Amino acid sequence: MAVSLLALILARGGSKGIPRKNIMGLCGKPLIAWSIEVAQEAASVDKIVVSTDDKEIAEIALRYGAEVPFLRPPELAQDETPSIDPVIHALDKLPKFDMILLLQPTSPLRTAGDIDGILKMCKEHQAPAAVSICESSKHPNWMFYCNENGTMSPFMDTPIATRRQDLPKIYTVNGALYLAKTSWLKENKSFFSADTLGYMMPSERSIDIDTSLDMDWIEFLMKKKL
């Protein structure tokens, strides 16, 4: 049975780490354009909508082929606004879709294959939600608290391993893909639950832009491919 999929890109005007991050230039395009274009390439996406409070971002999104059917209210675009709130707001405005895929502009290395792949996995397992993950480069077995007197105490209450190969693999959410059934998400108010699947992505496509150094690193990787 066909499933209608809404790709939603959240892109507010304010950002703490990098001012105007969502429209900064990356290899000749605004950052948000990379998420719009990869959604256009994915066979499973039926509509691409950008939720923003910013008119300049809205104009750029329209120029690259996304739809901006509404401007997000200012109260849903604050630093402290939980990201799920503008997602639910968009679903209330666009209620006809079976599933929603949240695409953060700060993950420009995901591919159309990733988008189609996470939907396929969700359908095959009849799961209500899935998020993209990658193997973590840091293991909590080697993490510590630093006490006031400068001494360290282990983060985990287990013996500290001496070799990486002795540790079980662990995974982290990479921020690239958040998929859920719309009815389930409205009820659950989160993409995460005991039924949420993890969609594996390689580390080279899992970089999330949080700092200027991240932006420089991604631009370097992109230029190597161009």
Short mmCIF file of C-alpha atoms in Angstrom, two decimals:
data_model
loop_
_atom_site.label_atom_id
_atom_site.label_comp_id
_atom_site.label_asym_id
_atom_site.label_seq_id
_atom_site.Cartn_x
_atom_site.Cartn_y
_atom_site.Cartn_z
CA MET A 1 0.00 0.00 0.00
CA ALA A 2 1.32 3.44 -0.94
CA VAL A 3 2.38 5.70 1.93
CA SER A 4 2.30 9.49 1.62
CA LEU A 5 5.46 11.05 3.04
CA LEU A 6 6.00 14.66 4.05
CA ALA A 7 9.62 15.82 4.24
CA LEU A 8 9.81 18.65 6.76
CA ILE A 9 12.83 20.92 7.12
CA LEU A 10 12.99 23.09 10.25
CA ALA A 11 15.02 26.24 9.68
CA ARG A 12 14.53 29.12 12.09
CA GLY A 13 16.27 32.43 11.58
CA GLY A 14 18.16 32.53 14.86
CA SER A 15 21.02 30.23 15.76
CA LYS A 16 23.45 30.41 18.66
CA GLY A 17 26.57 28.69 17.39
CA ILE A 18 26.79 30.08 13.83
CA PRO A 19 24.68 33.17 13.01
CA ARG A 20 22.33 32.59 10.03
CA LYS A 21 23.70 29.06 9.82
CA ASN A 22 20.82 27.60 7.81
CA ILE A 23 21.54 29.83 4.80
CA MET A 24 25.33 30.07 5.01
CA GLY A 25 27.14 29.15 1.83
CA LEU A 26 28.36 25.56 1.43
CA CYS A 27 30.07 24.67 -1.86
CA GLY A 28 28.18 27.38 -3.71
CA LYS A 29 24.70 26.82 -2.23
CA PRO A 30 22.91 27.89 0.95
CA LEU A 31 23.15 25.13 3.55
CA ILE A 32 19.40 24.49 3.49
CA ALA A 33 19.49 23.85 -0.26
CA TRP A 34 21.37 20.57 0.22
CA SER A 35 18.50 19.13 2.29
CA ILE A 36 15.88 20.37 -0.15
CA GLU A 37 17.66 18.90 -3.17
CA VAL A 38 18.30 15.49 -1.61
CA ALA A 39 14.60 15.26 -0.69
CA GLN A 40 13.76 16.08 -4.31
CA GLU A 41 15.96 13.18 -5.44
CA ALA A 42 14.29 10.66 -3.10
CA ALA A 43 11.58 8.59 -4.77
CA SER A 44 9.58 8.22 -1.55
CA VAL A 45 9.02 11.92 -0.76
CA ASP A 46 5.68 13.40 -1.81
CA LYS A 47 6.03 16.97 -0.53
CA ILE A 48 8.91 19.08 0.79
CA VAL A 49 7.98 21.81 3.27
CA VAL A 50 10.23 24.26 5.08
CA SER A 51 9.03 25.52 8.44
CA THR A 52 10.65 28.85 9.24
CA ASP A 53 9.94 32.13 10.98
CA ASP A 54 12.32 33.98 8.66
CA LYS A 55 11.28 35.59 5.35
CA GLU A 56 14.76 35.38 3.82
CA ILE A 57 14.98 31.66 4.57
CA ALA A 58 11.48 31.23 3.13
CA GLU A 59 12.50 32.98 -0.11
CA ILE A 60 15.61 30.80 -0.47
CA ALA A 61 13.61 27.64 0.22
CA LEU A 62 11.09 28.57 -2.48
CA ARG A 63 13.88 29.33 -4.91
CA TYR A 64 15.28 25.81 -4.49
CA GLY A 65 11.90 24.15 -4.95
CA ALA A 66 10.52 23.59 -1.45
CA GLU A 67 7.09 24.78 -0.34
CA VAL A 68 6.59 27.31 2.46
CA PRO A 69 2.82 27.26 3.03
CA PHE A 70 3.08 29.13 6.35
CA LEU A 71 5.51 31.10 8.48
CA ARG A 72 6.20 29.59 11.89
CA PRO A 73 4.94 31.66 14.83
CA PRO A 74 7.75 33.41 16.78
CA GLU A 75 6.92 31.46 19.95
CA LEU A 76 7.85 28.25 18.09
CA ALA A 77 11.24 29.61 16.95
CA GLN A 78 12.98 30.37 20.23
CA ASP A 79 16.26 28.88 21.49
CA GLU A 80 14.40 26.96 24.16
CA THR A 81 11.59 25.70 21.88
CA PRO A 82 11.55 21.86 21.84
CA SER A 83 12.05 20.71 18.24
CA ILE A 84 8.96 18.53 18.40
CA ASP A 85 6.68 21.57 18.83
CA PRO A 86 7.21 23.02 15.31
CA VAL A 87 6.91 19.48 13.92
CA ILE A 88 3.46 19.04 15.51
CA HIS A 89 2.56 22.56 14.34
CA ALA A 90 3.40 21.57 10.75
CA LEU A 91 1.36 18.37 11.02
CA ASP A 92 -1.64 20.35 12.25
CA LYS A 93 -1.28 22.59 9.18
CA LEU A 94 -0.72 19.65 6.81
CA PRO A 95 -2.79 16.75 8.20
CA LYS A 96 -3.16 14.51 5.15
CA PHE A 97 0.21 12.68 5.24
CA ASP A 98 0.70 9.15 6.58
CA MET A 99 4.32 9.71 7.61
CA ILE A 100 6.67 12.58 8.29
CA LEU A 101 10.42 12.76 7.75
CA LEU A 102 12.27 15.48 9.63
CA LEU A 103 15.40 16.68 7.82
CA GLN A 104 17.71 19.01 9.72
CA PRO A 105 19.60 21.43 7.43
CA THR A 106 22.74 20.76 9.48
CA SER A 107 23.10 17.22 8.05
CA PRO A 108 23.87 17.90 4.37
CA LEU A 109 25.73 14.63 3.68
CA ARG A 110 22.71 12.30 3.81
CA THR A 111 21.67 10.81 0.46
CA ALA A 112 18.40 10.11 -1.34
CA GLY A 113 19.21 6.44 -0.77
CA ASP A 114 19.22 7.09 2.98
CA ILE A 115 15.79 8.70 2.77
CA ASP A 116 14.30 5.87 0.74
CA GLY A 117 16.14 3.32 2.88
CA ILE A 118 14.80 4.45 6.25
CA LEU A 119 11.23 4.43 4.92
CA LYS A 120 11.72 0.95 3.44
CA MET A 121 13.06 -0.35 6.76
CA CYS A 122 10.16 1.14 8.69
CA LYS A 123 7.60 -0.39 6.33
CA GLU A 124 9.27 -3.83 6.32
CA HIS A 125 9.30 -3.96 10.12
CA GLN A 126 5.91 -2.26 10.46
CA ALA A 127 7.53 0.12 12.94
CA PRO A 128 5.97 3.45 13.97
CA ALA A 129 9.26 5.36 13.84
CA ALA A 130 12.95 5.25 12.95
CA VAL A 131 15.93 7.56 13.39
CA SER A 132 19.34 7.53 11.74
CA ILE A 133 22.32 6.40 13.79
CA CYS A 134 26.02 5.75 13.34
CA GLU A 135 28.63 3.88 15.32
CA SER A 136 29.99 6.09 18.09
CA SER A 137 33.69 6.96 17.91
CA LYS A 138 33.76 7.45 21.71
CA HIS A 139 32.73 4.74 24.16
CA PRO A 140 31.20 5.61 27.55
CA ASN A 141 33.45 2.98 29.14
CA TRP A 142 36.29 5.45 28.60
CA MET A 143 34.39 8.51 29.81
CA PHE A 144 34.80 10.12 33.21
CA TYR A 145 33.47 12.79 35.49
CA CYS A 146 36.08 15.28 36.65
CA ASN A 147 35.62 16.01 40.34
CA GLU A 148 36.19 19.37 42.04
CA ASN A 149 39.59 18.24 43.35
CA GLY A 150 40.69 17.22 39.84
CA THR A 151 40.35 13.46 40.28
CA MET A 152 38.32 11.39 37.82
CA SER A 153 35.46 8.98 38.44
CA PRO A 154 34.16 6.60 35.74
CA PHE A 155 30.96 7.49 33.94
CA MET A 156 29.97 3.82 33.83
CA ASP A 157 29.89 1.49 36.80
CA THR A 158 31.80 -1.25 34.97
CA PRO A 159 35.49 -2.24 34.78
CA ILE A 160 37.41 0.01 32.39
CA ALA A 161 38.42 -1.86 29.22
CA THR A 162 42.01 -1.68 28.06
CA ARG A 163 41.35 -2.61 24.40
CA ARG A 164 38.74 -1.19 22.04
CA GLN A 165 38.00 -4.65 20.61
CA ASP A 166 36.86 -5.77 24.08
CA LEU A 167 34.04 -3.21 24.08
CA PRO A 168 30.57 -3.81 22.61
CA LYS A 169 29.66 -1.52 19.74
CA ILE A 170 27.48 1.43 20.67
CA TYR A 171 25.65 3.88 18.45
CA THR A 172 24.65 7.51 18.52
CA VAL A 173 21.84 9.42 16.85
CA ASN A 174 23.45 11.38 14.00
CA GLY A 175 20.64 13.92 13.45
CA ALA A 176 20.19 13.26 9.73
CA LEU A 177 16.80 11.48 9.58
CA TYR A 178 13.80 11.32 11.90
CA LEU A 179 10.85 9.33 10.52
CA ALA A 180 7.47 8.55 12.10
CA LYS A 181 3.86 7.76 11.38
CA THR A 182 2.03 11.06 11.77
CA SER A 183 -0.80 9.72 13.94
CA TRP A 184 1.71 7.97 16.22
CA LEU A 185 3.92 11.07 16.48
CA LYS A 186 1.02 13.31 17.45
CA GLU A 187 0.21 10.92 20.28
CA ASN A 188 3.78 10.10 21.32
CA LYS A 189 5.17 13.68 21.00
CA SER A 190 8.62 12.25 20.29
CA PHE A 191 10.42 10.23 17.62
CA PHE A 192 11.90 8.05 20.36
CA SER A 193 10.21 5.08 22.01
CA ALA A 194 10.86 1.42 22.71
CA ASP A 195 9.53 0.71 19.20
CA THR A 196 11.79 3.19 17.35
CA LEU A 197 14.21 1.57 14.90
CA GLY A 198 17.80 2.65 14.28
CA TYR A 199 18.75 3.22 10.63
CA MET A 200 22.49 2.75 10.24
CA MET A 201 24.54 5.35 8.37
CA PRO A 202 28.33 5.47 7.92
CA SER A 203 30.32 8.04 9.86
CA GLU A 204 31.33 9.89 6.68
CA ARG A 205 27.66 10.82 6.07
CA SER A 206 26.85 11.45 9.71
CA ILE A 207 28.55 14.79 10.37
CA ASP A 208 26.21 17.33 11.95
CA ILE A 209 27.10 21.02 11.68
CA ASP A 210 27.29 22.65 15.09
CA THR A 211 30.41 24.80 14.76
CA SER A 212 32.35 26.67 12.07
CA LEU A 213 34.91 23.86 12.16
CA ASP A 214 32.17 21.35 11.28
CA MET A 215 31.21 23.53 8.31
CA ASP A 216 34.81 23.71 7.10
CA TRP A 217 35.22 19.94 7.45
CA ILE A 218 32.05 19.17 5.48
CA GLU A 219 33.03 21.63 2.75
CA PHE A 220 36.42 19.89 2.49
CA LEU A 221 34.74 16.48 2.17
CA MET A 222 32.27 17.76 -0.44
CA LYS A 223 34.99 19.36 -2.54
CA LYS A 224 36.87 16.05 -2.59
CA LYS A 225 33.82 14.43 -4.18
CA LEU A 226 33.06 17.24 -6.70
#
